[in-house]
mmCIF file of C-alpha atoms and ligand atoms in Angstrom:
data_model
loop_
_atom_site.group_PDB
_atom_site.id
_atom_site.type_symbol
_atom_site.label_atom_id
_atom_site.label_comp_id
_atom_site.label_asym_id
_atom_site.label_seq_id
_atom_site.Cartn_x
_atom_site.Cartn_y
_atom_site.Cartn_z
ATOM 1 C CA MET A 2 -13.781 20.027 17.692
ATOM 2 C CA THR A 3 -9.760 20.320 17.057
ATOM 3 C CA GLN A 4 -8.606 20.354 14.099
ATOM 4 C CA GLU A 5 -7.342 16.459 14.218
ATOM 5 C CA THR A 6 -10.323 15.632 14.590
ATOM 6 C CA LYS A 7 -12.077 17.807 12.486
ATOM 7 C CA THR A 8 -12.259 16.905 8.629
ATOM 8 C CA GLY A 9 -14.748 16.923 5.680
ATOM 9 C CA ALA A 10 -15.018 20.461 4.418
ATOM 10 C CA GLU A 11 -17.400 19.942 1.957
ATOM 11 C CA PRO A 12 -15.573 20.296 -1.919
ATOM 12 C CA PRO A 13 -16.950 18.330 -4.618
ATOM 13 C CA ALA A 14 -17.644 15.562 -5.229
ATOM 14 C CA PHE A 15 -16.654 14.218 -8.575
ATOM 15 C CA ASP A 16 -16.444 18.062 -10.411
ATOM 16 C CA PRO A 17 -16.704 17.106 -14.643
ATOM 17 C CA SER A 18 -15.951 20.830 -15.138
ATOM 18 C CA ALA A 19 -12.187 20.229 -13.332
ATOM 19 C CA GLY A 20 -11.497 17.724 -16.341
ATOM 20 C CA ARG A 21 -9.991 14.468 -15.300
ATOM 21 C CA LEU A 22 -6.198 13.853 -14.724
ATOM 22 C CA VAL A 23 -4.882 11.807 -17.882
ATOM 23 C CA ASP A 24 -0.696 11.375 -17.995
ATOM 24 C CA PRO A 25 1.215 12.688 -20.842
ATOM 25 C CA PHE A 26 1.525 8.616 -21.790
ATOM 26 C CA GLY A 27 -2.390 8.671 -22.077
ATOM 27 C CA ARG A 28 -3.461 7.181 -18.836
ATOM 28 C CA ALA A 29 -5.917 8.191 -16.257
ATOM 29 C CA ILE A 30 -4.999 8.633 -12.848
ATOM 30 C CA THR A 31 -8.397 6.823 -10.567
ATOM 31 C CA TYR A 32 -6.303 5.674 -7.925
ATOM 32 C CA LEU A 33 -5.035 7.209 -4.822
ATOM 33 C CA ARG A 34 -2.548 5.404 -2.461
ATOM 34 C CA VAL A 35 -1.928 8.405 0.993
ATOM 35 C CA SER A 36 -0.015 7.258 4.067
ATOM 36 C CA VAL A 37 -1.127 8.822 6.361
ATOM 37 C CA THR A 38 1.927 8.770 8.905
ATOM 38 C CA ASP A 39 5.346 7.018 8.626
ATOM 39 C CA ARG A 40 4.733 5.799 12.286
ATOM 40 C CA CYS A 41 4.004 1.435 12.626
ATOM 41 C CA ASP A 42 3.635 -0.849 15.494
ATOM 42 C CA PHE A 43 6.509 -2.838 13.110
ATOM 43 C CA ARG A 44 9.586 -2.741 12.652
ATOM 44 C CA CYS A 45 9.746 -5.342 9.667
ATOM 45 C CA VAL A 46 13.964 -5.765 8.179
ATOM 46 C CA TYR A 47 12.851 -5.848 4.766
ATOM 47 C CA CYS A 48 10.442 -2.099 5.489
ATOM 48 C CA MET A 49 12.034 -0.099 7.936
ATOM 49 C CA SER A 50 15.440 -0.257 9.970
ATOM 50 C CA GLU A 51 15.205 -0.783 13.727
ATOM 51 C CA ASN A 52 15.960 2.659 15.495
ATOM 52 C CA MET A 53 14.814 4.420 12.590
ATOM 53 C CA ALA A 54 13.902 8.780 12.961
ATOM 54 C CA PHE A 55 9.953 9.433 12.413
ATOM 55 C CA LEU A 56 8.927 12.436 11.146
ATOM 56 C CA PRO A 57 7.712 15.434 13.597
ATOM 57 C CA LYS A 58 3.914 15.354 13.986
ATOM 58 C CA ALA A 59 3.807 19.380 13.538
ATOM 59 C CA ASP A 60 4.822 17.980 9.352
ATOM 60 C CA LEU A 61 2.258 16.077 9.077
ATOM 61 C CA LEU A 62 -0.744 17.115 7.536
ATOM 62 C CA THR A 63 -4.082 17.017 9.629
ATOM 63 C CA LEU A 64 -6.858 14.987 9.223
ATOM 64 C CA GLU A 65 -8.963 17.989 7.617
ATOM 65 C CA GLU A 66 -6.151 18.438 4.823
ATOM 66 C CA LEU A 67 -6.176 14.617 4.528
ATOM 67 C CA ASP A 68 -10.102 15.312 3.370
ATOM 68 C CA ARG A 69 -9.073 17.633 1.292
ATOM 69 C CA LEU A 70 -6.495 16.603 -0.940
ATOM 70 C CA CYS A 71 -7.738 13.167 -0.625
ATOM 71 C CA SER A 72 -11.856 14.981 -2.278
ATOM 72 C CA ALA A 73 -9.375 16.859 -4.854
ATOM 73 C CA PHE A 74 -8.319 14.354 -6.438
ATOM 74 C CA ILE A 75 -11.862 12.303 -6.031
ATOM 75 C CA ALA A 76 -13.773 15.931 -8.020
ATOM 76 C CA ARG A 77 -10.696 15.058 -10.674
ATOM 77 C CA GLY A 78 -12.121 11.772 -11.488
ATOM 78 C CA VAL A 79 -10.085 8.736 -7.927
ATOM 79 C CA ARG A 80 -12.627 5.930 -8.071
ATOM 80 C CA LYS A 81 -9.960 3.443 -5.763
ATOM 81 C CA LEU A 82 -8.794 4.891 -3.123
ATOM 82 C CA ARG A 83 -6.335 3.111 -0.329
ATOM 83 C CA LEU A 84 -5.604 4.704 2.834
ATOM 84 C CA THR A 85 -1.974 2.777 4.124
ATOM 85 C CA GLY A 86 1.142 4.311 5.838
ATOM 86 C CA GLY A 87 3.633 3.193 8.232
ATOM 87 C CA GLU A 88 0.139 1.636 10.244
ATOM 88 C CA PRO A 89 -3.029 3.894 9.435
ATOM 89 C CA LEU A 90 -4.390 2.277 11.988
ATOM 90 C CA VAL A 91 -1.760 3.888 14.343
ATOM 91 C CA ARG A 92 -2.848 7.631 13.379
ATOM 92 C CA ARG A 93 -4.418 9.122 16.120
ATOM 93 C CA GLY A 94 -8.261 9.383 14.766
ATOM 94 C CA ILE A 95 -7.652 7.580 11.735
ATOM 95 C CA MET A 96 -11.760 6.628 12.036
ATOM 96 C CA THR A 97 -12.593 10.464 11.831
ATOM 97 C CA LEU A 98 -11.383 10.676 8.759
ATOM 98 C CA VAL A 99 -12.266 7.567 7.097
ATOM 99 C CA SER A 100 -16.311 8.375 8.205
ATOM 100 C CA SER A 101 -15.862 11.493 6.303
ATOM 101 C CA LEU A 102 -14.593 9.960 4.084
ATOM 102 C CA SER A 103 -16.458 7.393 3.430
ATOM 103 C CA ARG A 104 -18.952 10.425 2.207
ATOM 104 C CA HIS A 105 -17.642 10.360 -1.175
ATOM 105 C CA LEU A 106 -18.807 6.385 -1.419
ATOM 106 C CA GLN A 107 -22.835 7.253 -0.573
ATOM 107 C CA SER A 108 -23.002 9.429 -3.242
ATOM 108 C CA GLY A 109 -21.385 7.631 -5.741
ATOM 109 C CA ALA A 110 -17.916 9.763 -6.371
ATOM 110 C CA LEU A 111 -16.099 6.847 -5.341
ATOM 111 C CA ASP A 112 -16.069 3.219 -5.723
ATOM 112 C CA GLU A 113 -13.464 1.847 -3.448
ATOM 113 C CA LEU A 114 -11.970 2.768 0.431
ATOM 114 C CA THR A 115 -10.690 0.883 0.761
ATOM 115 C CA LEU A 116 -6.381 -0.149 3.511
ATOM 116 C CA THR A 117 -3.339 -1.527 3.859
ATOM 117 C CA THR A 118 -2.582 -2.784 7.266
ATOM 118 C CA ASN A 119 -0.429 -4.923 9.047
ATOM 119 C CA GLY A 120 -4.458 -6.289 10.882
ATOM 120 C CA SER A 121 -2.760 -5.768 14.483
ATOM 121 C CA GLN A 122 -4.648 -3.293 15.129
ATOM 122 C CA LEU A 123 -8.120 -4.707 13.047
ATOM 123 C CA PRO A 124 -9.994 -5.853 16.515
ATOM 124 C CA LYS A 125 -10.535 -2.395 17.761
ATOM 125 C CA TYR A 126 -11.368 -1.290 14.351
ATOM 126 C CA ALA A 127 -12.558 -4.179 11.817
ATOM 127 C CA GLN A 128 -16.812 -3.015 12.749
ATOM 128 C CA ASP A 129 -16.539 0.649 12.337
ATOM 129 C CA LEU A 130 -14.656 -0.022 9.037
ATOM 130 C CA ALA A 131 -18.111 -2.036 7.928
ATOM 131 C CA ALA A 132 -20.209 0.082 9.561
ATOM 132 C CA ALA A 133 -17.740 3.117 7.201
ATOM 133 C CA GLY A 134 -18.337 1.432 3.763
ATOM 134 C CA VAL A 135 -14.618 -0.470 3.527
ATOM 135 C CA LYS A 136 -16.126 -3.828 1.864
ATOM 136 C CA ARG A 137 -12.107 -5.447 1.882
ATOM 137 C CA ILE A 138 -9.066 -4.734 3.028
ATOM 138 C CA ASN A 139 -4.921 -5.837 2.515
ATOM 139 C CA VAL A 140 -3.461 -7.766 5.014
ATOM 140 C CA SER A 141 -0.116 -8.215 5.031
ATOM 141 C CA LEU A 142 1.253 -11.162 6.617
ATOM 142 C CA ASP A 143 4.510 -13.313 6.069
ATOM 143 C CA THR A 144 4.891 -15.964 7.447
ATOM 144 C CA LEU A 145 2.228 -18.477 10.440
ATOM 145 C CA ASP A 146 5.413 -19.379 12.475
ATOM 146 C CA ALA A 147 4.473 -16.862 15.640
ATOM 147 C CA ASP A 148 9.301 -16.755 16.119
ATOM 148 C CA LYS A 149 9.694 -15.890 12.647
ATOM 149 C CA PHE A 150 6.563 -13.125 12.761
ATOM 150 C CA ARG A 151 9.175 -11.812 15.136
ATOM 151 C CA ALA A 152 11.499 -11.788 13.561
ATOM 152 C CA VAL A 153 10.493 -10.796 10.541
ATOM 153 C CA THR A 154 8.216 -7.432 12.287
ATOM 154 C CA ARG A 155 11.261 -7.584 14.976
ATOM 155 C CA TRP A 156 8.206 -6.080 17.300
ATOM 156 C CA GLY A 157 5.087 -7.785 15.791
ATOM 157 C CA GLU A 158 2.769 -10.431 17.619
ATOM 158 C CA ILE A 159 1.092 -13.291 15.190
ATOM 159 C CA ASP A 160 -2.391 -13.499 17.760
ATOM 160 C CA LYS A 161 -2.696 -10.319 17.628
ATOM 161 C CA VAL A 162 -2.948 -10.093 13.921
ATOM 162 C CA LEU A 163 -4.622 -13.620 13.079
ATOM 163 C CA ALA A 164 -7.510 -12.330 15.822
ATOM 164 C CA GLY A 165 -7.586 -9.561 13.417
ATOM 165 C CA ILE A 166 -7.925 -11.250 10.466
ATOM 166 C CA ASP A 167 -10.975 -13.141 12.333
ATOM 167 C CA ALA A 168 -11.946 -9.552 13.159
ATOM 168 C CA ALA A 169 -12.934 -8.067 10.006
ATOM 169 C CA GLN A 170 -14.110 -11.516 7.691
ATOM 170 C CA THR A 171 -16.202 -10.989 11.158
ATOM 171 C CA ALA A 172 -17.175 -8.025 10.698
ATOM 172 C CA GLY A 173 -18.239 -8.932 6.693
ATOM 173 C CA LEU A 174 -15.039 -6.943 5.660
ATOM 174 C CA LYS A 175 -13.227 -8.905 2.639
ATOM 175 C CA VAL A 176 -9.971 -9.988 3.458
ATOM 176 C CA LYS A 177 -6.568 -10.010 1.070
ATOM 177 C CA ILE A 178 -2.822 -11.601 2.075
ATOM 178 C CA ASN A 179 -0.257 -10.082 1.003
ATOM 179 C CA ALA A 180 2.990 -11.168 2.003
ATOM 180 C CA VAL A 181 7.153 -10.847 0.776
ATOM 181 C CA ALA A 182 8.242 -13.437 -0.446
ATOM 182 C CA LEU A 183 12.165 -13.453 1.505
ATOM 183 C CA LYS A 184 14.817 -15.806 0.885
ATOM 184 C CA GLY A 185 15.687 -17.981 3.846
ATOM 185 C CA VAL A 186 12.812 -16.835 5.971
ATOM 186 C CA ASN A 187 9.920 -18.004 4.480
ATOM 187 C CA GLU A 188 11.077 -19.424 1.399
ATOM 188 C CA ASP A 189 9.663 -22.901 3.147
ATOM 189 C CA GLU A 190 6.340 -21.985 3.448
ATOM 190 C CA ILE A 191 4.831 -20.214 0.954
ATOM 191 C CA PRO A 192 2.489 -23.278 -0.014
ATOM 192 C CA SER A 193 1.053 -23.557 3.115
ATOM 193 C CA LEU A 194 0.570 -20.039 3.183
ATOM 194 C CA VAL A 195 -1.310 -19.900 -0.209
ATOM 195 C CA GLN A 196 -3.025 -23.322 0.937
ATOM 196 C CA TRP A 197 -3.740 -21.157 4.650
ATOM 197 C CA ALA A 198 -5.135 -18.281 2.833
ATOM 198 C CA HIS A 199 -7.629 -20.484 0.470
ATOM 199 C CA SER A 200 -8.430 -22.430 3.259
ATOM 200 C CA ARG A 201 -10.040 -19.003 4.612
ATOM 201 C CA GLY A 202 -11.468 -17.621 1.347
ATOM 202 C CA MET A 203 -8.654 -15.161 0.947
ATOM 203 C CA GLU A 204 -7.226 -13.976 -1.500
ATOM 204 C CA ILE A 205 -3.471 -14.204 -1.722
ATOM 205 C CA THR A 206 -0.709 -12.121 -3.040
ATOM 206 C CA LEU A 207 3.319 -12.725 -3.002
ATOM 207 C CA ILE A 208 5.298 -9.606 -3.402
ATOM 208 C CA GLU A 209 9.251 -9.425 -4.682
ATOM 209 C CA VAL A 210 10.937 -6.892 -1.867
ATOM 210 C CA MET A 211 12.177 -3.696 -3.122
ATOM 211 C CA PRO A 212 14.888 -1.938 -2.088
ATOM 212 C CA LEU A 213 13.344 1.189 -0.569
ATOM 213 C CA GLY A 214 15.529 2.874 1.848
ATOM 214 C CA ASP A 215 18.472 1.767 3.438
ATOM 215 C CA VAL A 216 17.211 -1.163 6.308
ATOM 216 C CA GLY A 217 20.401 -2.099 7.680
ATOM 217 C CA GLU A 218 20.630 -5.784 5.469
ATOM 218 C CA GLY A 219 21.861 -6.087 2.277
ATOM 219 C CA ARG A 220 18.871 -6.609 -0.324
ATOM 220 C CA LEU A 221 20.587 -9.987 -1.727
ATOM 221 C CA GLU A 222 20.238 -11.837 1.032
ATOM 222 C CA GLN A 223 15.814 -11.122 0.655
ATOM 223 C CA TYR A 224 15.679 -10.907 -2.117
ATOM 224 C CA LEU A 225 13.829 -13.693 -4.084
ATOM 225 C CA PRO A 226 12.953 -13.415 -7.507
ATOM 226 C CA LEU A 227 9.076 -14.839 -7.929
ATOM 227 C CA SER A 228 9.686 -16.643 -10.668
ATOM 228 C CA MET A 229 11.144 -19.593 -8.377
ATOM 229 C CA VAL A 230 8.958 -19.372 -6.111
ATOM 230 C CA ARG A 231 5.846 -19.654 -8.734
ATOM 231 C CA ALA A 232 8.656 -22.918 -9.996
ATOM 232 C CA GLN A 233 8.401 -24.345 -6.729
ATOM 233 C CA LEU A 234 4.744 -23.487 -6.043
ATOM 234 C CA ALA A 235 3.731 -25.545 -9.676
ATOM 235 C CA GLU A 236 5.516 -28.470 -8.715
ATOM 236 C CA ARG A 237 2.871 -28.975 -5.476
ATOM 237 C CA PHE A 238 -0.154 -26.953 -6.748
ATOM 238 C CA THR A 239 -2.016 -27.058 -10.475
ATOM 239 C CA LEU A 240 -1.444 -23.083 -11.866
ATOM 240 C CA ASN A 241 -3.798 -22.202 -13.983
ATOM 241 C CA ASP A 242 -3.647 -18.347 -15.161
ATOM 242 C CA ILE A 243 -6.390 -15.849 -14.968
ATOM 243 C CA ASP A 244 -6.852 -13.038 -16.827
ATOM 244 C CA TYR A 245 -8.524 -11.015 -14.001
ATOM 245 C CA ARG A 246 -6.930 -7.883 -12.906
ATOM 246 C CA THR A 247 -7.857 -5.136 -10.866
ATOM 247 C CA GLY A 248 -5.705 -2.864 -12.037
ATOM 248 C CA GLY A 249 -3.153 -2.999 -9.803
ATOM 249 C CA PRO A 250 0.285 -5.059 -10.813
ATOM 250 C CA ALA A 251 -0.791 -8.543 -9.757
ATOM 251 C CA ARG A 252 -0.911 -11.326 -12.179
ATOM 252 C CA TYR A 253 -2.829 -13.652 -10.924
ATOM 253 C CA VAL A 254 -3.406 -17.682 -11.018
ATOM 254 C CA HIS A 255 -6.375 -19.886 -9.805
ATOM 255 C CA VAL A 256 -5.018 -22.587 -7.376
ATOM 256 C CA ALA A 257 -6.708 -25.946 -9.073
ATOM 257 C CA GLU A 258 -5.850 -27.406 -5.428
ATOM 258 C CA THR A 259 -6.841 -25.509 -3.528
ATOM 259 C CA GLY A 260 -10.449 -23.155 -5.396
ATOM 260 C CA GLY A 261 -8.587 -19.951 -4.971
ATOM 261 C CA THR A 262 -6.963 -17.469 -6.813
ATOM 262 C CA LEU A 263 -3.062 -16.485 -6.427
ATOM 263 C CA GLY A 264 -1.579 -12.782 -6.897
ATOM 264 C CA PHE A 265 2.088 -11.930 -7.796
ATOM 265 C CA ILE A 266 4.004 -8.862 -7.577
ATOM 266 C CA THR A 267 6.768 -9.129 -8.920
ATOM 267 C CA PRO A 268 8.191 -4.985 -9.216
ATOM 268 C CA LEU A 269 12.176 -6.444 -10.561
ATOM 269 C CA THR A 270 11.080 -9.067 -12.877
ATOM 270 C CA HIS A 271 8.231 -8.184 -14.651
ATOM 271 C CA ASN A 272 7.495 -4.015 -14.977
ATOM 272 C CA PHE A 273 4.334 -3.525 -14.940
ATOM 273 C CA CYS A 274 4.530 0.383 -15.519
ATOM 274 C CA GLU A 275 2.351 0.311 -18.937
ATOM 275 C CA SER A 276 -0.523 -0.401 -16.802
ATOM 276 C CA CYS A 277 0.016 2.290 -14.630
ATOM 277 C CA ASN A 278 -2.609 4.219 -12.281
ATOM 278 C CA ARG A 279 -1.153 5.138 -9.189
ATOM 279 C CA VAL A 280 -0.292 8.143 -7.492
ATOM 280 C CA ARG A 281 1.438 8.076 -3.995
ATOM 281 C CA ILE A 282 1.266 10.902 -0.883
ATOM 282 C CA THR A 283 2.694 10.874 1.476
ATOM 283 C CA CYS A 284 1.836 12.003 4.993
ATOM 284 C CA THR A 285 3.340 15.142 4.507
ATOM 285 C CA GLY A 286 1.609 16.451 1.533
ATOM 286 C CA THR A 287 4.707 14.724 -1.100
ATOM 287 C CA LEU A 288 3.320 13.428 -4.149
ATOM 288 C CA PHE A 289 5.168 10.969 -5.739
ATOM 289 C CA MET A 290 4.372 10.227 -9.406
ATOM 290 C CA CYS A 291 6.070 6.780 -9.390
ATOM 291 C CA LEU A 292 7.315 4.296 -6.954
ATOM 292 C CA GLY A 293 10.140 3.731 -7.815
ATOM 293 C CA GLN A 294 11.156 7.419 -8.724
ATOM 294 C CA GLU A 295 12.671 10.746 -7.023
ATOM 295 C CA ASP A 296 10.805 13.897 -8.955
ATOM 296 C CA ALA A 297 7.128 14.504 -6.111
ATOM 297 C CA ALA A 298 5.817 17.160 -5.715
ATOM 298 C CA ASP A 299 5.117 19.340 -3.035
ATOM 299 C CA LEU A 300 1.076 19.358 -2.080
ATOM 300 C CA ARG A 301 1.229 20.740 1.219
ATOM 301 C CA LYS A 302 2.412 24.476 0.604
ATOM 302 C CA PRO A 303 -0.309 24.960 -2.403
ATOM 303 C CA LEU A 304 -2.903 23.399 0.059
ATOM 304 C CA ARG A 305 -1.720 25.398 3.266
ATOM 305 C CA ALA A 306 -1.861 28.887 1.473
ATOM 306 C CA SER A 307 -5.353 29.482 1.119
ATOM 307 C CA GLU A 308 -8.040 27.875 1.675
ATOM 308 C CA GLY A 309 -9.729 27.192 -2.351
ATOM 309 C CA ASN A 310 -8.220 24.740 -3.970
ATOM 310 C CA GLU A 311 -6.713 26.662 -6.943
ATOM 311 C CA LEU A 312 -3.462 26.773 -6.585
ATOM 312 C CA LEU A 313 -3.888 22.997 -5.044
ATOM 313 C CA ASP A 314 -4.753 22.253 -8.415
ATOM 314 C CA ARG A 315 -3.456 22.712 -10.601
ATOM 315 C CA ALA A 316 -0.353 21.616 -8.673
ATOM 316 C CA ILE A 317 -1.418 18.334 -8.895
ATOM 317 C CA LYS A 318 -1.740 19.223 -12.986
ATOM 318 C CA ASP A 319 1.752 19.813 -13.100
ATOM 319 C CA ALA A 320 2.217 16.790 -11.166
ATOM 320 C CA ILE A 321 0.465 14.163 -13.229
ATOM 321 C CA ALA A 322 1.939 16.144 -16.563
ATOM 322 C CA ARG A 323 5.596 14.800 -15.333
ATOM 323 C CA LYS A 324 3.940 11.059 -14.031
ATOM 324 C CA PRO A 325 7.100 9.433 -15.802
ATOM 325 C CA LYS A 326 6.487 5.888 -18.086
ATOM 326 C CA GLY A 327 8.059 3.993 -15.523
ATOM 327 C CA HIS A 328 10.420 2.632 -13.377
ATOM 328 C CA ASP A 329 13.777 0.224 -13.271
ATOM 329 C CA PHE A 330 14.693 -1.635 -9.943
ATOM 330 C CA ILE A 331 17.735 -3.807 -10.161
ATOM 331 C CA ILE A 332 18.649 -5.767 -7.384
ATOM 332 C CA ASP A 333 22.449 -8.166 -7.456
ATOM 333 C CA ARG A 334 25.547 -7.891 -6.860
ATOM 334 C CA ARG A 335 26.610 -5.014 -8.318
ATOM 335 C CA HIS A 336 23.835 -2.916 -6.460
ATOM 336 C CA GLN A 337 23.458 -4.040 -3.373
ATOM 337 C CA ARG A 338 22.276 -0.514 -2.215
ATOM 338 C CA PRO A 339 18.570 0.998 -2.488
ATOM 339 C CA ALA A 340 17.431 2.544 -5.395
ATOM 340 C CA LEU A 341 15.749 4.981 -3.501
ATOM 341 C CA SER A 342 16.512 6.792 -0.086
ATOM 342 C CA ARG A 343 13.561 6.982 1.130
ATOM 343 C CA HIS A 344 11.922 3.327 2.810
ATOM 344 C CA MET A 345 8.103 1.887 2.445
ATOM 345 C CA ASN A 346 6.264 4.119 5.451
ATOM 346 C CA VAL A 347 7.267 7.011 4.271
ATOM 347 C CA THR A 348 5.829 6.619 0.220
ATOM 348 C CA GLY A 349 3.457 4.134 1.587
ATOM 349 C CA GLY A 350 3.057 0.269 0.408
HETATM 350 N N1 SAM B 415 1.982 -0.901 7.696
HETATM 351 C C1 SAM B 415 1.022 -1.236 6.695
HETATM 352 C C2 SAM B 415 1.220 -2.993 6.445
HETATM 353 O O1 SAM B 415 1.856 -3.322 6.643
HETATM 354 O O2 SAM B 415 0.043 -3.593 5.369
HETATM 355 C C3 SAM B 415 0.809 -0.741 5.584
HETATM 356 C C4 SAM B 415 1.902 -0.279 4.541
HETATM 357 S S1 SAM B 415 3.255 -1.314 4.510
HETATM 358 C C5 SAM B 415 4.543 -0.123 4.169
HETATM 359 C C6 SAM B 415 2.660 -2.351 2.644
HETATM 360 C C7 SAM B 415 3.527 -3.355 2.601
HETATM 361 O O3 SAM B 415 4.164 -3.218 1.737
HETATM 362 C C8 SAM B 415 2.869 -4.147 2.735
HETATM 363 O O4 SAM B 415 2.696 -6.041 2.379
HETATM 364 C C9 SAM B 415 4.451 -4.462 3.744
HETATM 365 O O5 SAM B 415 5.038 -5.740 3.483
HETATM 366 C C10 SAM B 415 4.972 -4.013 1.648
HETATM 367 N N2 SAM B 415 6.774 -3.421 1.913
HETATM 368 C C11 SAM B 415 6.914 -2.495 2.720
HETATM 369 N N3 SAM B 415 8.717 -2.881 2.736
HETATM 370 C C12 SAM B 415 9.044 -3.085 1.309
HETATM 371 C C13 SAM B 415 9.408 -3.918 0.315
HETATM 372 N N4 SAM B 415 10.712 -3.219 0.450
HETATM 373 N N5 SAM B 415 9.500 -4.442 -1.106
HETATM 374 C C14 SAM B 415 8.026 -4.509 -1.147
HETATM 375 N N6 SAM B 415 7.546 -4.475 -0.555
HETATM 376 C C15 SAM B 415 7.528 -4.047 1.005
#
């Protein structure tokens, strides 16, 4: 086995003696999002610039290192793991990592192993994901219009994504659609997107565009407050607030006419930090304690410094002790520059 495909040194599953990760505000860290690559086969206009410089492959954590890192968090009480990117399914050997991590599902240490994907590779991987114990996935899709889809993703083909969604549902995976609300792009289409998702038994969550990374377009042109979208939707549908929580930032409504669930993620018009239970790791092993703040901890160094996990554990604990109370994104005419210089594909959406 090459180093790239060998995974799964056996650290403990949940280790009660290690102690859970609790931040200074009493929030238990139970959810880890891991970006397994910064590369993607799409170039969504709000996420990346067209000519992105990607990280040298040597800087990336190997699959074995990613497994060790995730397992160290699971040993300290993380119950949900989401693989993201970039596009997680374009990382070479990704299924080796998924299969290896699935041992934590079997042991009961992990409640959920899931991923966020653009769907393009699902025809190839949906069956394997289901076989590895993945039950639900998020698929990002902002429009059903082939031309708009191409314009938003720059490189994407909608037919591949729709085939991917079909493959996922055929494999028994529950699919949730994530759509970024984009002014003048999918603004008029959101009601039909909701109807389409619900007609296929899928939840859909709308996301406000966040000011991450310079993408070569003014954010003000892209930003569509979900308060406006919701008001528009309410003219057509009966939206009933429900107390459904997934531990995340979304707030949900039940749509009476479709019988489906619709979520709103509103980092700009509604702050969701008080219930934050998550941290993020980049594909180079940098831990971000908050999506909207610059502070980070390098976990690659302690990971590579020794075969044991002592240094790594200490670095994780020290970092969680610095998790900030919250973030403050602003997009208005005076703040058109990105709030943070890093792109979403680096931190992992
Ligand atoms: N490639 C995968 C995908 O398409 O879902 C995973 C990574 S992608 C960065 C994750 C999510 O972040 C996608 O739903 C994408 O639409 C969203 N996203 C990217 N940049 C964003 C931004 N600036 N504001 C809000 N959402 C963003």
